[in-house]
mmCIF file of C-alpha atoms and ligand atoms in Angstrom:
data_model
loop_
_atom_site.group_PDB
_atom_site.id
_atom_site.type_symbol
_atom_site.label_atom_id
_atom_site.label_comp_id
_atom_site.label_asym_id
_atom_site.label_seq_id
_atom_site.Cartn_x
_atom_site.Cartn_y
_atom_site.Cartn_z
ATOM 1 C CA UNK T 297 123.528 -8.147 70.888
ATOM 2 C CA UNK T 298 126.828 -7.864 69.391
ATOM 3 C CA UNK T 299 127.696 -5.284 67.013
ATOM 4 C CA UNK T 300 128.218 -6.726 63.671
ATOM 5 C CA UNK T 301 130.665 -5.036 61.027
ATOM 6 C CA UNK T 302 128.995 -2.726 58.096
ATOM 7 C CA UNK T 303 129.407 -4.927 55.222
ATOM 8 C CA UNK T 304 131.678 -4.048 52.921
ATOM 9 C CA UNK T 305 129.227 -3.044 49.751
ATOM 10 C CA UNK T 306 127.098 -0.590 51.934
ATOM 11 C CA UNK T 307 129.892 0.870 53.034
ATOM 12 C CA UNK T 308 131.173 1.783 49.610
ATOM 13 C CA UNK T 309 127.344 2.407 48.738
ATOM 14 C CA UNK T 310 127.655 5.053 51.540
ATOM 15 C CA UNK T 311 131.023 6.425 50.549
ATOM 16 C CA UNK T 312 130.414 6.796 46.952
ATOM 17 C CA UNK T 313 127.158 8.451 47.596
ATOM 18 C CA UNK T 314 128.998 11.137 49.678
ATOM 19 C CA UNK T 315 131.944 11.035 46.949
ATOM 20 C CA UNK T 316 134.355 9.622 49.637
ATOM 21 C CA UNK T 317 134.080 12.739 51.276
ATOM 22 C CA UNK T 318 132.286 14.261 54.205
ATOM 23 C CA UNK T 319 128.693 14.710 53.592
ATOM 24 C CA UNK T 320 128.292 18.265 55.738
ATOM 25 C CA UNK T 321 129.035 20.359 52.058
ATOM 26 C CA UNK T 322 130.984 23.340 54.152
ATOM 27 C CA UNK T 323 133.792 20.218 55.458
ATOM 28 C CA UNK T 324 134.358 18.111 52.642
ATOM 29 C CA UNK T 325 137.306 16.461 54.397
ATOM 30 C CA UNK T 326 138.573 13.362 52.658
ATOM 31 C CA UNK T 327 138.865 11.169 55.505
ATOM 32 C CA UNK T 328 135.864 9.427 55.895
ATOM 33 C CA UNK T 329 134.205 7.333 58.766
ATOM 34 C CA UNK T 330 130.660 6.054 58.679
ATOM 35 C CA UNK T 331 128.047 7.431 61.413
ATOM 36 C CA UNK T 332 124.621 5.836 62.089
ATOM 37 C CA UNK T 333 122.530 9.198 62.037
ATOM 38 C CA UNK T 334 120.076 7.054 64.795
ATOM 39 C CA UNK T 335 122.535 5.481 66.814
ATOM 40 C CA UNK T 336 123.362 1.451 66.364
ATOM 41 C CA UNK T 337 122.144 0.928 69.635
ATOM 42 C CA UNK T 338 118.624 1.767 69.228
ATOM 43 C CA UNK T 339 118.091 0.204 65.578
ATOM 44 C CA UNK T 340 121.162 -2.957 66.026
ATOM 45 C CA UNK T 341 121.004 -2.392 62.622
ATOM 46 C CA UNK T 342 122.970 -1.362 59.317
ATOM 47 C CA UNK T 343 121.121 0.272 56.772
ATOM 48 C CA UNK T 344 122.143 2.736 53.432
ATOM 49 C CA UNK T 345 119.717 5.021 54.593
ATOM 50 C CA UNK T 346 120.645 5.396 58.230
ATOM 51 C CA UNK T 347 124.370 5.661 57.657
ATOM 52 C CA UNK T 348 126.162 8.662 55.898
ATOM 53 C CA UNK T 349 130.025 9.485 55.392
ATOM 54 C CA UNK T 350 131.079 11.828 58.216
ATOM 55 C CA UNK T 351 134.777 12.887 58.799
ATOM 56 C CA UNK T 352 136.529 12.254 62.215
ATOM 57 C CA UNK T 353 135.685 15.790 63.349
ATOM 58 C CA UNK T 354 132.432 16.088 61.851
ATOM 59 C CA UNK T 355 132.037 12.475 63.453
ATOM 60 C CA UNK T 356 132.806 13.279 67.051
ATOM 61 C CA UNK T 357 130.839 16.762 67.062
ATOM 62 C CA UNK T 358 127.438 15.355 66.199
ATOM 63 C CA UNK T 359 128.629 11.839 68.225
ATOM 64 C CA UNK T 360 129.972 12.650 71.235
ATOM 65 C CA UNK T 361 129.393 16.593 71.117
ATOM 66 C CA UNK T 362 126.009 16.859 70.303
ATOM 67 C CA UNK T 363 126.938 20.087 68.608
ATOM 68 C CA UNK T 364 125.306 18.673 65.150
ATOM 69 C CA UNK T 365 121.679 17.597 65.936
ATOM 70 C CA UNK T 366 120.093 14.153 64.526
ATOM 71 C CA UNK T 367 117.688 16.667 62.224
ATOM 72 C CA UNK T 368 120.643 17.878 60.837
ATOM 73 C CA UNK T 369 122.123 15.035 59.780
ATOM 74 C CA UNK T 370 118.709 14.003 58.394
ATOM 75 C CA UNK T 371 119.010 16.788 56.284
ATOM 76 C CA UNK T 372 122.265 16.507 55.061
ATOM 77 C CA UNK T 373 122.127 12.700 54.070
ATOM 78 C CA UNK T 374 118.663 13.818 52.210
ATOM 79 C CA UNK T 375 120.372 16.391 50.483
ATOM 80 C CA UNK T 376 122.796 14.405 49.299
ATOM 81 C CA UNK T 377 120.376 11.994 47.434
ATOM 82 C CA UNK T 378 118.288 14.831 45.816
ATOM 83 C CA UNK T 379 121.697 16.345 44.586
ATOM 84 C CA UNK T 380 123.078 12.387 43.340
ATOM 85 C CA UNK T 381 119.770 12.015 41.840
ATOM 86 C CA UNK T 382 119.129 15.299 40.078
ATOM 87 C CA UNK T 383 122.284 17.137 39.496
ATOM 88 C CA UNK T 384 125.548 15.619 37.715
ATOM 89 C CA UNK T 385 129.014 15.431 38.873
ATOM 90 C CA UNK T 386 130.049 19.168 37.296
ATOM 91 C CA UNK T 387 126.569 20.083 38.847
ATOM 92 C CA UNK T 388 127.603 19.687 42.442
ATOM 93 C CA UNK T 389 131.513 20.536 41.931
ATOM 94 C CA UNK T 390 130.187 23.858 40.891
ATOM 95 C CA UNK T 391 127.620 23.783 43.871
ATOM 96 C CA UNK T 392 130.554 23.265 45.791
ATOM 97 C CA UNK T 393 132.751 25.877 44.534
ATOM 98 C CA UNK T 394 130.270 28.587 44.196
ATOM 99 C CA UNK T 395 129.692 28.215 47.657
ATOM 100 C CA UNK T 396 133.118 28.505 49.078
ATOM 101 C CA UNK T 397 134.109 30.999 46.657
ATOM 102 C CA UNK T 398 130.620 33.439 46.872
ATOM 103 C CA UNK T 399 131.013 34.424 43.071
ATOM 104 C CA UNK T 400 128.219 34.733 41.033
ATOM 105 C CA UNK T 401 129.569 34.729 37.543
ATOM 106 C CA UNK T 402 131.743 31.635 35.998
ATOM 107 C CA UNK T 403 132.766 30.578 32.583
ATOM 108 C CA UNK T 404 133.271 26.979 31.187
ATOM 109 C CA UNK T 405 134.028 25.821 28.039
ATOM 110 C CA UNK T 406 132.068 23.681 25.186
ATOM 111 C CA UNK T 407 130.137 20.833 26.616
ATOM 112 C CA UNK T 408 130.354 21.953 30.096
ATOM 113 C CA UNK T 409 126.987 23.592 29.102
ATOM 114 C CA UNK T 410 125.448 20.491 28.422
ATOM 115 C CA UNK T 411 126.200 18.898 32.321
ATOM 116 C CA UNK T 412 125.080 21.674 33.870
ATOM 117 C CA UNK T 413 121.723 21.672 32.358
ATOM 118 C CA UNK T 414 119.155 20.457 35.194
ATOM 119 C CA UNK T 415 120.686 23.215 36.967
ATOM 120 C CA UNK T 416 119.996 25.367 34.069
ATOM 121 C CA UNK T 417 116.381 23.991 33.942
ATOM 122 C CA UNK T 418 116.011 24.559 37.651
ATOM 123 C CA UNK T 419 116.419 28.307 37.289
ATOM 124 C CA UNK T 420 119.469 28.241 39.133
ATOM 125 C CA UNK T 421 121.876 29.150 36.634
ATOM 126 C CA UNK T 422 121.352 31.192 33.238
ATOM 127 C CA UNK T 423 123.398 31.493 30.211
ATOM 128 C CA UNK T 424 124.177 35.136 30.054
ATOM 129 C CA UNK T 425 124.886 34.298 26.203
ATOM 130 C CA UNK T 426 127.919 36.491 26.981
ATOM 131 C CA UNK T 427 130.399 36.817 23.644
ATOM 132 C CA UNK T 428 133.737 34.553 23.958
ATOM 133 C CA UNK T 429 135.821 32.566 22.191
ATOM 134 C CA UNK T 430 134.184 30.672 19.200
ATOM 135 C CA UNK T 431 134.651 27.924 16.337
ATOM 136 C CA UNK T 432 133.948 29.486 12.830
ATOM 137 C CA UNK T 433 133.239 26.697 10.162
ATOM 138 C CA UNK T 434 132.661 27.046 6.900
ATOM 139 C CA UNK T 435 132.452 24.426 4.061
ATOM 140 C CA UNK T 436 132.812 24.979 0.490
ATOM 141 C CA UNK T 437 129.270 24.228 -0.237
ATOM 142 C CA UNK T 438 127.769 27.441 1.772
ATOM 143 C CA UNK T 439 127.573 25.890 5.576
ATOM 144 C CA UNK T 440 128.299 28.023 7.982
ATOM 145 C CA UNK T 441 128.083 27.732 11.409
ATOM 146 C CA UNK T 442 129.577 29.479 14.747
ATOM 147 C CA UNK T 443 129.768 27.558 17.978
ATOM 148 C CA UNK T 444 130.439 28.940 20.778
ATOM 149 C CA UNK T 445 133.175 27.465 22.796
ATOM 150 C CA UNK T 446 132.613 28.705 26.295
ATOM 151 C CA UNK T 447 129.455 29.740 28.199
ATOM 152 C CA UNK T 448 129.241 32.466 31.053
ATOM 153 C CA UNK T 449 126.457 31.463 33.086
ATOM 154 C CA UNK T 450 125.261 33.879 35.950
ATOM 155 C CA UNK T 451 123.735 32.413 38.992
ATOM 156 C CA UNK T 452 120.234 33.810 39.485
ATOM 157 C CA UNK T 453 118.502 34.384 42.882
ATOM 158 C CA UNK T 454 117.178 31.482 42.939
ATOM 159 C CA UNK T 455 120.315 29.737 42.534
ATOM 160 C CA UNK T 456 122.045 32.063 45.082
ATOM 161 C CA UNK T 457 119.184 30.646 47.450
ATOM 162 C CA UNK T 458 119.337 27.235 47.042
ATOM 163 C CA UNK T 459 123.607 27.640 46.894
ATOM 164 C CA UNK T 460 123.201 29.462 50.650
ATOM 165 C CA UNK T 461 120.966 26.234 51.436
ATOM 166 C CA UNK T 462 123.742 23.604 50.390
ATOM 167 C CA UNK T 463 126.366 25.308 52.014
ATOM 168 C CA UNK T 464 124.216 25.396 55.401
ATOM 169 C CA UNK T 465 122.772 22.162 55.351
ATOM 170 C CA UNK T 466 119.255 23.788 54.864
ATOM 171 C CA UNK T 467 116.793 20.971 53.623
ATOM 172 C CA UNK T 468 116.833 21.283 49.780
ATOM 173 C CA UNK T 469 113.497 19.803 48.713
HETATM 174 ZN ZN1 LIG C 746 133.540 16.885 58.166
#
């Protein structure tokens, strides 16, 4: 059976769920190839969920090198749809970030707070309601109000945890 070509809207369906970039969180690279995590020749097959956004290097180590297992890959291409479906695009930049950088403190500014709020839900981060900058308003009828303008958020242990899991690959469900 010949090999057919991945058609053109799964591919992007596969890129765009890895955000063009390799899925293994620790690469990132922006080159992107697609890899069948169970090889074409057993399925003859294209599907979304057996194909994930590797980049060359990634590609040929779990390919030809065998030095990323098939359970891996599971895990990583299952990761990435619990993180597209629960967690926002400022959600999984600061994933991202957090877990090259190994900080545990980071400020952002009004209505950052608002996009990172599953994560805030899910324990993993917590507003340390630290004092910053802030927008005094006052009206000439009486109204008063403060808002804050940015928001220091702490990552708990829970958040270090599931951080430590991203950045390995560890299964995140
Ligand atoms: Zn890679």
């Amino acid at each position: 059976m010949e090999r057919d070509a991945i058609p053109a809207p799964l591919k992007r369906a596969v890129l765009v769920e890895a955000g063009h970039r390799c899925a293994i969180p620790t690469c990132h690279h922006t080159t992107t190839e697609l890899a069948h995590i169970i090889p074409w020749a057993q399925t003859k097959e294209h599907t979304f969920d057996n194909l994930i956004a590797l980049c060359p290097n990634c590609h040929t180590r779990f390919d030809t090198k065998g030095e990323i297992d098939r359970k891996a890959m599971k895990i990583y291409k299952q990761n990435l749809g619990l993180l597209n479906n629960r967690y926002g695009e400022l959600e999984r930049r600061v994933f991202e970030v957090l877990a090259q950088s190994n900080e545990r403190v980071f400020v952002v500014g009004a209505g950052s707070d608002i996009l990172l709020n599953n994560a805030v839900k899910d324990g993993l981060f917590e507003d340390k309601n630290v004092y910053g900058l802030s927008l005094d308003l006052q009206s000439d009828d009486g109204f008063k109000k403060s808002f804050p303008l940015s928001f220091t958020y702490w990552l708990t242990d829970a958040g270090v945890e599931f951080i430590k899991r991203y950045a390995i690959g560890d299964d995140l469900s």
